[in-house]
XYZ file of C-alpha atoms in Angstrom:
572
model
C -57.155 7.841 -3.799
C -56.791 10.332 -1.129
C -54.156 9.132 1.244
C -54.805 9.491 5.593
C -51.885 9.472 7.778
C -52.721 8.094 11.441
C -49.720 9.660 13.581
C -49.575 7.368 16.822
C -48.441 10.194 19.258
C -46.406 10.068 22.601
C -45.443 5.924 22.883
C -45.437 5.502 26.474
C -49.077 7.075 25.985
C -52.455 5.481 24.841
C -51.911 6.254 21.398
C -49.929 3.280 20.066
C -53.090 1.243 21.629
C -56.015 3.303 20.004
C -54.418 3.597 16.905
C -54.375 -0.252 17.062
C -57.646 -0.792 17.990
C -59.388 1.655 15.825
C -57.509 0.194 12.582
C -58.583 -3.409 13.492
C -62.022 -3.428 11.989
C -61.676 -0.231 10.511
C -64.139 0.042 7.641
C -61.764 0.268 4.397
C -63.091 2.536 1.922
C -62.251 2.544 -1.739
C -61.204 6.022 -1.835
C -58.848 5.984 0.822
C -55.746 4.616 1.696
C -54.745 4.564 5.418
C -51.038 4.990 6.601
C -50.139 4.533 10.324
C -47.238 6.961 11.413
C -45.275 5.880 14.360
C -45.761 2.716 16.876
C -48.798 0.353 16.886
C -49.251 -2.953 18.455
C -50.798 -5.213 15.512
C -53.421 -7.633 16.541
C -53.868 -11.054 14.533
C -57.330 -10.845 12.830
C -58.584 -7.661 11.623
C -57.542 -5.676 8.726
C -54.630 -6.459 6.902
C -51.051 -4.317 7.997
C -48.219 -4.232 5.889
C -45.426 -2.251 6.662
C -43.748 0.112 4.384
C -40.601 2.480 4.305
C -42.232 5.536 2.403
C -45.627 6.582 1.585
C -45.640 5.924 -2.145
C -45.730 2.361 -1.405
C -48.952 2.480 0.035
C -51.255 1.965 -3.294
C -54.176 -0.122 -2.626
C -57.205 0.586 -0.270
C -57.828 -3.305 0.972
C -54.998 -2.925 3.448
C -53.375 -0.342 6.170
C -49.969 0.894 5.861
C -47.269 1.093 8.779
C -44.187 2.934 8.613
C -42.678 2.186 11.571
C -41.534 5.036 13.838
C -40.314 4.285 17.325
C -37.203 3.049 19.639
C -36.755 1.334 23.081
C -35.580 2.818 26.244
C -38.589 3.760 27.701
C -41.039 2.500 29.672
C -45.152 2.511 28.891
C -47.128 5.277 31.127
C -44.117 7.210 32.076
C -43.524 10.193 29.360
C -39.665 11.067 29.367
C -37.497 13.112 27.466
C -36.935 10.092 24.924
C -41.048 9.348 24.189
C -41.397 13.286 23.517
C -38.298 12.898 20.680
C -39.797 9.746 19.173
C -43.029 11.933 19.440
C -41.508 14.443 17.434
C -39.604 12.675 15.233
C -43.533 11.116 14.222
C -44.666 14.289 13.646
C -41.462 15.616 11.281
C -41.532 12.380 9.185
C -45.476 12.952 8.750
C -45.268 16.657 7.588
C -41.905 15.823 5.399
C -45.047 14.197 3.139
C -47.618 16.449 4.386
C -45.642 19.316 2.385
C -44.892 16.999 -0.734
C -48.100 16.797 -0.970
C -48.068 13.000 -0.466
C -51.094 13.022 1.931
C -54.161 14.622 1.798
C -54.903 14.376 5.500
C -53.577 13.538 8.964
C -55.182 12.274 12.069
C -53.288 12.931 15.027
C -53.338 10.892 18.012
C -52.241 12.613 21.798
C -48.682 13.924 22.564
C -47.252 15.364 25.590
C -46.376 18.726 25.261
C -43.792 18.540 28.339
C -41.868 15.235 26.932
C -41.502 17.123 23.833
C -40.636 20.366 25.214
C -37.417 18.684 26.620
C -36.100 18.323 23.566
C -37.267 21.346 21.435
C -38.261 23.701 24.155
C -40.407 25.894 21.856
C -43.197 23.078 20.807
C -46.959 24.312 22.122
C -48.876 21.634 20.394
C -50.107 19.989 16.995
C -51.856 22.990 15.861
C -49.255 25.572 16.246
C -46.848 22.944 14.835
C -48.668 22.448 11.732
C -49.470 26.246 11.264
C -45.463 26.954 11.571
C -44.060 24.329 9.172
C -46.605 25.210 6.746
C -46.698 29.280 7.093
C -50.182 29.273 7.907
C -50.607 32.710 10.176
C -54.222 32.394 10.382
C -55.512 28.864 11.754
C -58.192 28.084 14.051
C -59.002 25.058 16.318
C -62.491 23.742 15.461
C -64.273 21.184 17.628
C -66.918 19.079 16.100
C -69.729 17.196 18.899
C -72.830 15.714 18.501
C -74.524 18.422 20.274
C -72.606 21.624 19.250
C -69.681 22.571 16.952
C -66.953 25.333 18.778
C -64.142 27.205 17.072
C -61.405 29.172 19.872
C -60.484 32.687 18.717
C -56.760 31.761 20.327
C -55.168 28.344 21.209
C -52.985 27.339 23.498
C -52.122 30.793 25.050
C -52.117 32.254 28.901
C -55.790 33.690 29.981
C -53.074 36.750 30.885
C -52.066 37.407 27.410
C -55.768 37.369 26.162
C -56.008 41.544 26.538
C -52.620 42.347 24.784
C -53.998 39.720 21.602
C -57.487 40.341 21.240
C -58.064 43.604 19.290
C -59.722 44.546 16.339
C -57.898 43.203 13.426
C -57.587 40.336 15.135
C -61.175 39.728 15.735
C -61.761 40.213 12.165
C -59.126 38.106 10.720
C -60.082 35.082 13.075
C -63.943 35.557 12.809
C -63.885 35.795 8.925
C -61.411 32.557 8.818
C -64.062 30.321 10.738
C -66.985 31.776 9.029
C -65.868 30.681 5.289
C -64.400 27.554 7.021
C -67.651 26.718 8.275
C -69.511 27.814 5.287
C -67.474 24.459 3.071
C -69.315 22.297 5.282
C -72.376 23.668 6.610
C -74.580 25.496 3.813
C -76.138 28.915 5.002
C -74.559 28.405 8.624
C -75.750 30.412 11.603
C -72.955 31.102 14.212
C -72.779 33.156 17.396
C -69.791 34.386 19.432
C -69.494 34.278 23.429
C -68.364 37.111 24.864
C -64.849 37.478 26.495
C -65.803 39.192 29.458
C -68.594 38.441 32.367
C -71.972 39.588 31.470
C -70.045 40.529 27.746
C -68.339 43.653 29.670
C -71.427 45.286 30.999
C -70.730 48.053 28.497
C -67.246 48.062 28.934
C -67.574 47.825 33.090
C -65.413 44.922 32.761
C -63.016 45.198 30.056
C -62.278 46.402 26.658
C -62.581 43.558 24.611
C -66.085 43.091 23.752
C -66.713 46.216 22.727
C -63.993 45.991 20.476
C -66.102 42.510 19.175
C -69.256 44.368 18.638
C -67.545 46.828 16.625
C -65.900 43.437 14.697
C -69.186 42.017 14.167
C -71.028 45.545 12.779
C -67.937 45.541 9.947
C -68.419 41.892 9.031
C -72.385 42.416 8.726
C -71.264 44.995 5.656
C -69.450 41.937 4.128
C -72.537 39.996 4.596
C -70.887 37.585 7.312
C -73.763 37.088 10.003
C -72.078 36.282 13.515
C -74.344 36.834 16.396
C -72.987 38.032 20.068
C -71.369 38.822 21.891
C -73.282 36.414 24.312
C -72.472 35.880 27.818
C -70.730 32.610 28.303
C -72.332 31.759 31.754
C -75.872 31.198 30.284
C -75.828 30.839 26.784
C -74.934 27.048 26.929
C -78.184 26.434 28.892
C -80.799 28.342 26.089
C -79.264 28.820 23.108
C -76.524 26.520 22.140
C -78.858 24.487 19.861
C -79.839 26.914 17.926
C -76.585 27.341 15.959
C -73.937 25.708 13.823
C -71.192 26.982 14.876
C -70.540 28.959 18.745
C -67.193 30.839 19.457
C -64.879 31.302 21.850
C -62.592 33.601 22.698
C -60.234 31.037 24.251
C -59.491 27.652 25.707
C -61.089 26.402 28.485
C -64.601 28.711 28.079
C -65.392 26.978 25.127
C -63.839 23.184 25.874
C -64.877 22.582 29.351
C -68.760 22.144 28.485
C -68.064 20.603 25.094
C -65.766 18.034 26.566
C -68.563 17.555 30.002
C -71.188 16.439 27.039
C -68.575 15.158 24.050
C -66.355 13.515 25.681
C -65.385 10.153 23.193
C -67.709 11.917 20.195
C -65.958 15.042 19.408
C -63.610 15.679 16.651
C -60.498 18.500 16.743
C -60.353 19.870 13.597
C -57.350 22.511 12.871
C -59.212 25.198 9.932
C -56.774 27.450 8.005
C -54.079 24.514 6.848
C -53.054 23.133 3.188
C -54.399 19.588 4.199
C -57.191 18.439 6.444
C -56.065 17.293 10.027
C -58.271 16.219 12.490
C -57.368 14.867 15.947
C -58.939 13.017 19.230
C -60.508 15.236 21.834
C -58.222 13.294 24.917
C -55.035 13.237 26.066
C -52.515 10.861 26.398
C -53.798 9.101 29.549
C -50.585 7.679 30.583
C -52.364 6.439 33.952
C -54.142 3.549 31.780
C -51.671 3.350 28.989
C -50.608 -0.170 28.564
C -53.861 -1.764 30.105
C -56.022 -2.152 27.333
C -58.512 0.120 29.211
C -58.099 3.191 26.402
C -61.294 3.747 24.500
C -60.506 4.138 20.585
C -64.190 5.811 19.897
C -62.637 9.209 19.396
C -59.782 8.326 17.230
C -62.389 6.582 15.102
C -64.132 9.491 15.325
C -62.037 11.577 14.006
C -60.721 9.324 11.058
C -64.513 9.134 9.763
C -64.370 13.016 10.195
C -61.327 13.442 7.893
C -62.981 11.154 5.165
C -65.953 13.127 5.464
C -64.053 16.512 5.247
C -62.163 14.916 1.978
C -64.762 14.259 0.006
C -66.898 17.219 1.168
C -69.809 14.692 2.532
C -71.278 15.751 5.555
C -74.461 13.367 5.415
C -74.855 11.368 8.607
C -74.120 7.687 7.669
C -76.402 5.167 9.044
C -75.338 4.245 12.697
C -76.769 0.872 12.779
C -75.422 -1.587 16.015
C -73.011 1.329 17.240
C -74.377 2.258 20.095
C -76.832 -1.047 20.078
C -73.869 -3.058 19.895
C -73.422 -1.985 23.852
C -76.421 -3.525 24.376
C -76.831 -6.237 22.530
C -75.452 -9.292 24.840
C -78.204 -8.135 26.846
C -80.794 -7.950 24.410
C -80.254 -11.308 23.579
C -79.510 -12.799 26.777
C -82.428 -15.122 26.346
C -81.183 -16.835 23.421
C -80.073 -20.710 23.778
C -76.668 -20.298 22.121
C -75.799 -23.840 22.876
C -79.114 -25.619 21.622
C -77.924 -23.587 18.452
C -74.583 -24.620 18.077
C -75.739 -28.389 18.893
C -78.111 -28.158 16.087
C -75.667 -26.681 13.810
C -73.143 -29.576 14.132
C -75.889 -32.359 14.147
C -76.405 -31.228 10.429
C -73.039 -31.179 9.326
C -72.215 -34.532 11.470
C -75.475 -36.280 9.883
C -74.204 -35.089 5.924
C -70.757 -35.606 6.321
C -70.616 -37.955 8.589
C -67.651 -35.633 10.648
C -67.353 -32.341 12.664
C -66.007 -29.498 10.007
C -62.879 -28.449 10.730
C -62.636 -24.984 8.901
C -66.071 -22.753 10.058
C -67.165 -18.869 8.945
C -69.650 -17.216 10.579
C -70.913 -14.451 8.741
C -73.140 -11.253 10.361
C -71.579 -12.600 13.420
C -72.494 -9.752 16.037
C -70.672 -10.510 19.296
C -69.687 -13.541 17.984
C -71.843 -15.712 20.703
C -71.791 -18.714 18.108
C -68.947 -18.681 17.052
C -66.992 -18.626 20.815
C -68.910 -21.539 21.289
C -67.424 -23.239 17.992
C -64.272 -22.416 19.590
C -64.615 -24.230 22.312
C -64.819 -27.019 20.732
C -61.741 -26.822 19.045
C -63.148 -25.708 15.650
C -61.479 -23.207 13.403
C -63.090 -20.626 13.227
C -63.580 -17.013 11.070
C -66.150 -14.773 12.130
C -67.333 -11.733 9.925
C -69.278 -8.476 10.731
C -69.992 -4.906 9.150
C -70.085 -3.078 12.401
C -66.659 -2.626 13.869
C -68.732 -1.661 17.088
C -70.223 -5.435 17.310
C -66.565 -6.881 16.709
C -64.583 -4.908 19.214
C -67.120 -6.611 21.966
C -66.675 -9.831 20.118
C -62.567 -9.044 20.734
C -63.310 -9.044 24.511
C -64.223 -12.659 25.132
C -62.390 -15.594 25.748
C -62.094 -18.287 22.490
C -63.067 -15.414 20.435
C -62.755 -16.619 16.343
C -60.457 -14.941 14.330
C -62.700 -11.803 13.702
C -62.759 -9.382 10.281
C -64.467 -6.348 9.080
C -65.975 -6.996 5.894
C -69.837 -5.854 3.906
C -70.905 -9.679 3.181
C -72.407 -8.578 -0.172
C -69.071 -7.498 -1.341
C -67.015 -10.186 0.327
C -65.880 -13.394 -0.659
C -63.223 -16.114 0.553
C -63.443 -18.495 -2.079
C -62.655 -22.073 -1.540
C -61.404 -22.030 2.447
C -64.360 -23.459 4.814
C -66.438 -26.458 5.101
C -69.487 -24.795 6.942
C -70.748 -21.248 6.676
C -73.297 -19.789 9.080
C -75.637 -16.817 9.064
C -78.077 -16.658 11.860
C -80.322 -14.165 14.074
C -82.418 -13.420 11.356
C -79.070 -11.809 9.586
C -80.541 -12.819 5.883
C -83.780 -10.746 6.686
C -81.473 -7.373 6.812
C -81.581 -7.850 3.162
C -84.577 -6.372 1.913
C -84.224 -7.038 -1.350
C -84.368 -10.650 -3.145
C -81.359 -9.878 -5.452
C -79.386 -9.277 -2.461
C -80.273 -12.471 -0.836
C -79.482 -14.347 -4.354
C -76.171 -12.163 -3.752
C -75.431 -13.948 -0.573
C -76.204 -17.035 -1.734
C -73.443 -16.768 -4.591
C -70.883 -15.361 -2.139
C -71.290 -18.273 0.164
C -70.994 -20.839 -2.658
C -67.591 -19.441 -3.491
C -66.706 -19.792 -0.155
C -67.268 -23.461 0.427
C -65.031 -26.315 -0.789
C -65.896 -28.066 -3.301
C -68.179 -30.018 -0.473
C -69.762 -28.359 2.178
C -72.974 -26.352 4.122
C -74.403 -23.259 4.065
C -76.895 -22.930 7.190
C -79.021 -19.509 7.938
C -82.455 -18.462 9.708
C -85.045 -16.643 8.569
C -87.629 -14.777 11.230
C -91.206 -15.808 9.877
C -94.546 -13.597 9.880
C -95.584 -15.817 12.918
C -92.845 -14.202 15.198
C -93.285 -10.490 13.953
C -97.248 -11.003 14.719
C -96.387 -12.294 17.942
C -93.478 -10.351 19.519
C -93.180 -7.512 17.386
C -95.660 -5.677 15.285
C -96.861 -3.263 17.832
C -94.363 -3.640 20.484
C -92.947 -1.356 23.053
C -90.467 -2.026 25.595
C -88.487 -0.227 27.907
C -85.487 -1.365 29.200
C -84.103 0.538 32.118
C -80.544 0.367 34.041
C -78.602 2.067 36.402
C -76.879 4.623 33.515
C -78.669 3.734 30.264
C -82.077 3.559 29.347
C -83.848 1.401 25.768
C -87.021 1.845 24.147
C -87.523 -0.408 21.608
C -90.910 0.103 19.228
C -91.673 -2.159 16.368
C -93.850 -2.016 13.371
C -94.974 -4.241 10.256
C -96.032 -2.990 6.880
C -98.404 -5.134 5.525
C -97.941 -3.888 2.123
C -94.234 -4.661 1.814
C -93.875 -6.858 4.670
C -90.867 -4.663 5.840
C -90.907 -4.892 9.867
C -89.314 -1.307 10.935
C -87.813 -1.117 14.705
C -86.683 2.111 16.141
C -84.114 1.662 18.803
C -84.007 4.927 21.424
C -81.203 5.013 23.716
C -80.740 7.418 26.480
C -76.829 7.058 28.290
C -75.556 8.327 31.168
C -72.332 10.839 30.689
C -71.518 12.874 33.368
C -74.105 14.528 35.182
C -76.194 13.969 31.948
C -77.869 11.712 29.845
C -77.476 11.954 25.964
C -80.294 10.202 23.231
C -79.233 8.336 20.527
C -81.400 6.918 17.689
C -80.978 3.487 15.876
C -83.299 2.725 12.755
C -83.587 -1.149 11.954
C -85.329 -2.244 8.930
C -85.837 -6.819 8.239
C -87.730 -8.211 5.424
C -90.294 -10.826 6.488
C -89.622 -13.326 3.960
C -91.854 -16.100 2.961
C -90.734 -19.753 3.595
C -91.267 -20.196 -0.014
C -89.857 -17.215 -1.262
C -86.812 -18.321 -0.004
C -87.043 -21.976 -1.341
C -86.870 -20.244 -4.821
C -84.044 -18.337 -4.572
C -82.631 -21.373 -3.442
C -83.732 -23.011 -6.289
C -82.121 -20.403 -8.633
C -78.649 -20.695 -7.432
C -76.124 -23.621 -7.170
C -77.112 -24.782 -3.571
C -78.981 -27.835 -2.706
C -81.788 -27.834 0.042
C -81.512 -30.134 1.733
C -83.166 -29.393 4.971
C -85.997 -26.600 6.508
C -86.550 -27.007 10.287
C -87.238 -25.121 13.503
C -85.065 -26.086 16.418
C -88.352 -26.501 18.641
C -89.704 -29.021 16.141
C -86.447 -31.195 14.826
C -88.601 -32.589 11.676
C -87.270 -31.869 8.356
C -90.300 -29.698 6.412
C -88.492 -30.111 2.754
C -91.525 -30.689 0.714
C -94.411 -30.021 2.968
C -97.120 -26.982 3.246
C -94.329 -23.696 3.222
C -97.255 -21.726 3.439
C -98.342 -23.392 6.791
C -94.703 -22.512 8.140
C -94.830 -19.078 8.242
C -97.451 -18.956 10.510
C -96.183 -22.549 12.552
C -92.910 -21.348 13.432
C -91.251 -18.579 14.437
C -87.928 -19.225 13.166
C -86.722 -21.545 10.605
C -83.594 -22.653 9.224
C -82.209 -23.905 5.949
C -79.963 -26.431 5.229
C -78.102 -26.057 1.931
C -75.343 -28.435 0.495
C -72.795 -27.234 -1.843
C -71.515 -30.653 -3.882
C -69.481 -29.467 -7.123
C -66.969 -32.594 -6.855
């Protein structure tokens, strides 16, 4: 298993907050172990966090480990020599384990260079620190984002010093490294380099650097290294940036101004040329909002994911369902009568057991609208979802349950619950009957000796009346969602395409998600239940209220838009 370190940066900044938020519902991968170096503020739910003294103690992938490095005598939001010293100590401790090859990657939260320089005057930044400590003379600041990727020929140096650095040898060394490192990530990449001076120097009228750059590019051609350019930077981003896999900028602000303008929270800082993987957030310490629960962990989560991809050489885009849609979900479901659903659920349990449930588990809880109502009724509720974005929204609500991130196909909670719920046609997202079998088996194992499992399905009537051929536009001030659904009558798979346009600064970005659901017939579900250990005690439509067990199941598919199944475990 590969070990990934996360350093929490300046303790007075947002690093501890975003690290705590990012790991709370981080989907744990069996091939990776995560170790936090620094300060975090653990939540009472989410992933299990275990304190350790040494990285060797981190040996399983189902929990997150924490090497605490902190001190007293500082105030959140106020950087100081003390917070700078703590930041540096975190880096030093992590660096020891990196050099000893006890770690495979490091993901860094933001630091204050000024605060560190109060005790370490020669400190420049993360990139330079890692380069010096590993003896890596040739490193590149590299940024990956959804719209374009960027490599910088120089790091944190004054613009006035560029002329002293940019020579033929420098260009050849840096461009060759960028090309070779990009090839490891993208097959047959197309690269372009921006000019150093306005209008690419106008053949030497505005400096000599671009003429040297042109000569270096010609030399690289002899080694079959093709990099287009140099292109005038002022017009390039409006016309050509989507044609290339990697853009190369001579200095920091030339490339990072457009990158951060459109890739905010979605960009990842990568250091090329190190003996280990290093990624980072693309933002700073944000001392002004530190300690106010306002910081977004999105960039850190992206950086962690990118480190995973670099370690296993898998750069295929992962499924994005319920990432963007999560922020629209409560608005989209505003028509749902959650109180009515809760009343129906508790009525079924009370009718069977003559009491209320004590311990409830909601599977695929989404933003936990049902669970929060159950908590308000003073029930003990755990809630699980695969989407960390949905869980992050649920975590902001009053009366929230205990929240966990998990794939419910592969997770059981043996013998813990009186009542388990799987609602809002979540079971339709499992496209194969064997998966539905697995869900039922997991639910059975997670119930106490006596308990109830309630789930619902969307029906053919609901699909035909409300979704098949459906096109809708939700128009709001800063975002738009286009919803299109279609049913394939060959396999009864309903495909929903969601397209989002999200305002970011002066621009709108487009995101897409594809959701697929199997439109099961009632009799198919009944047959699956019969093949499991549960006893089917109820089939209902909330609007009708009559138990349909034993009735003509074929008719239910076209009479009702949603069907609830009530199952009992009685293993006493």
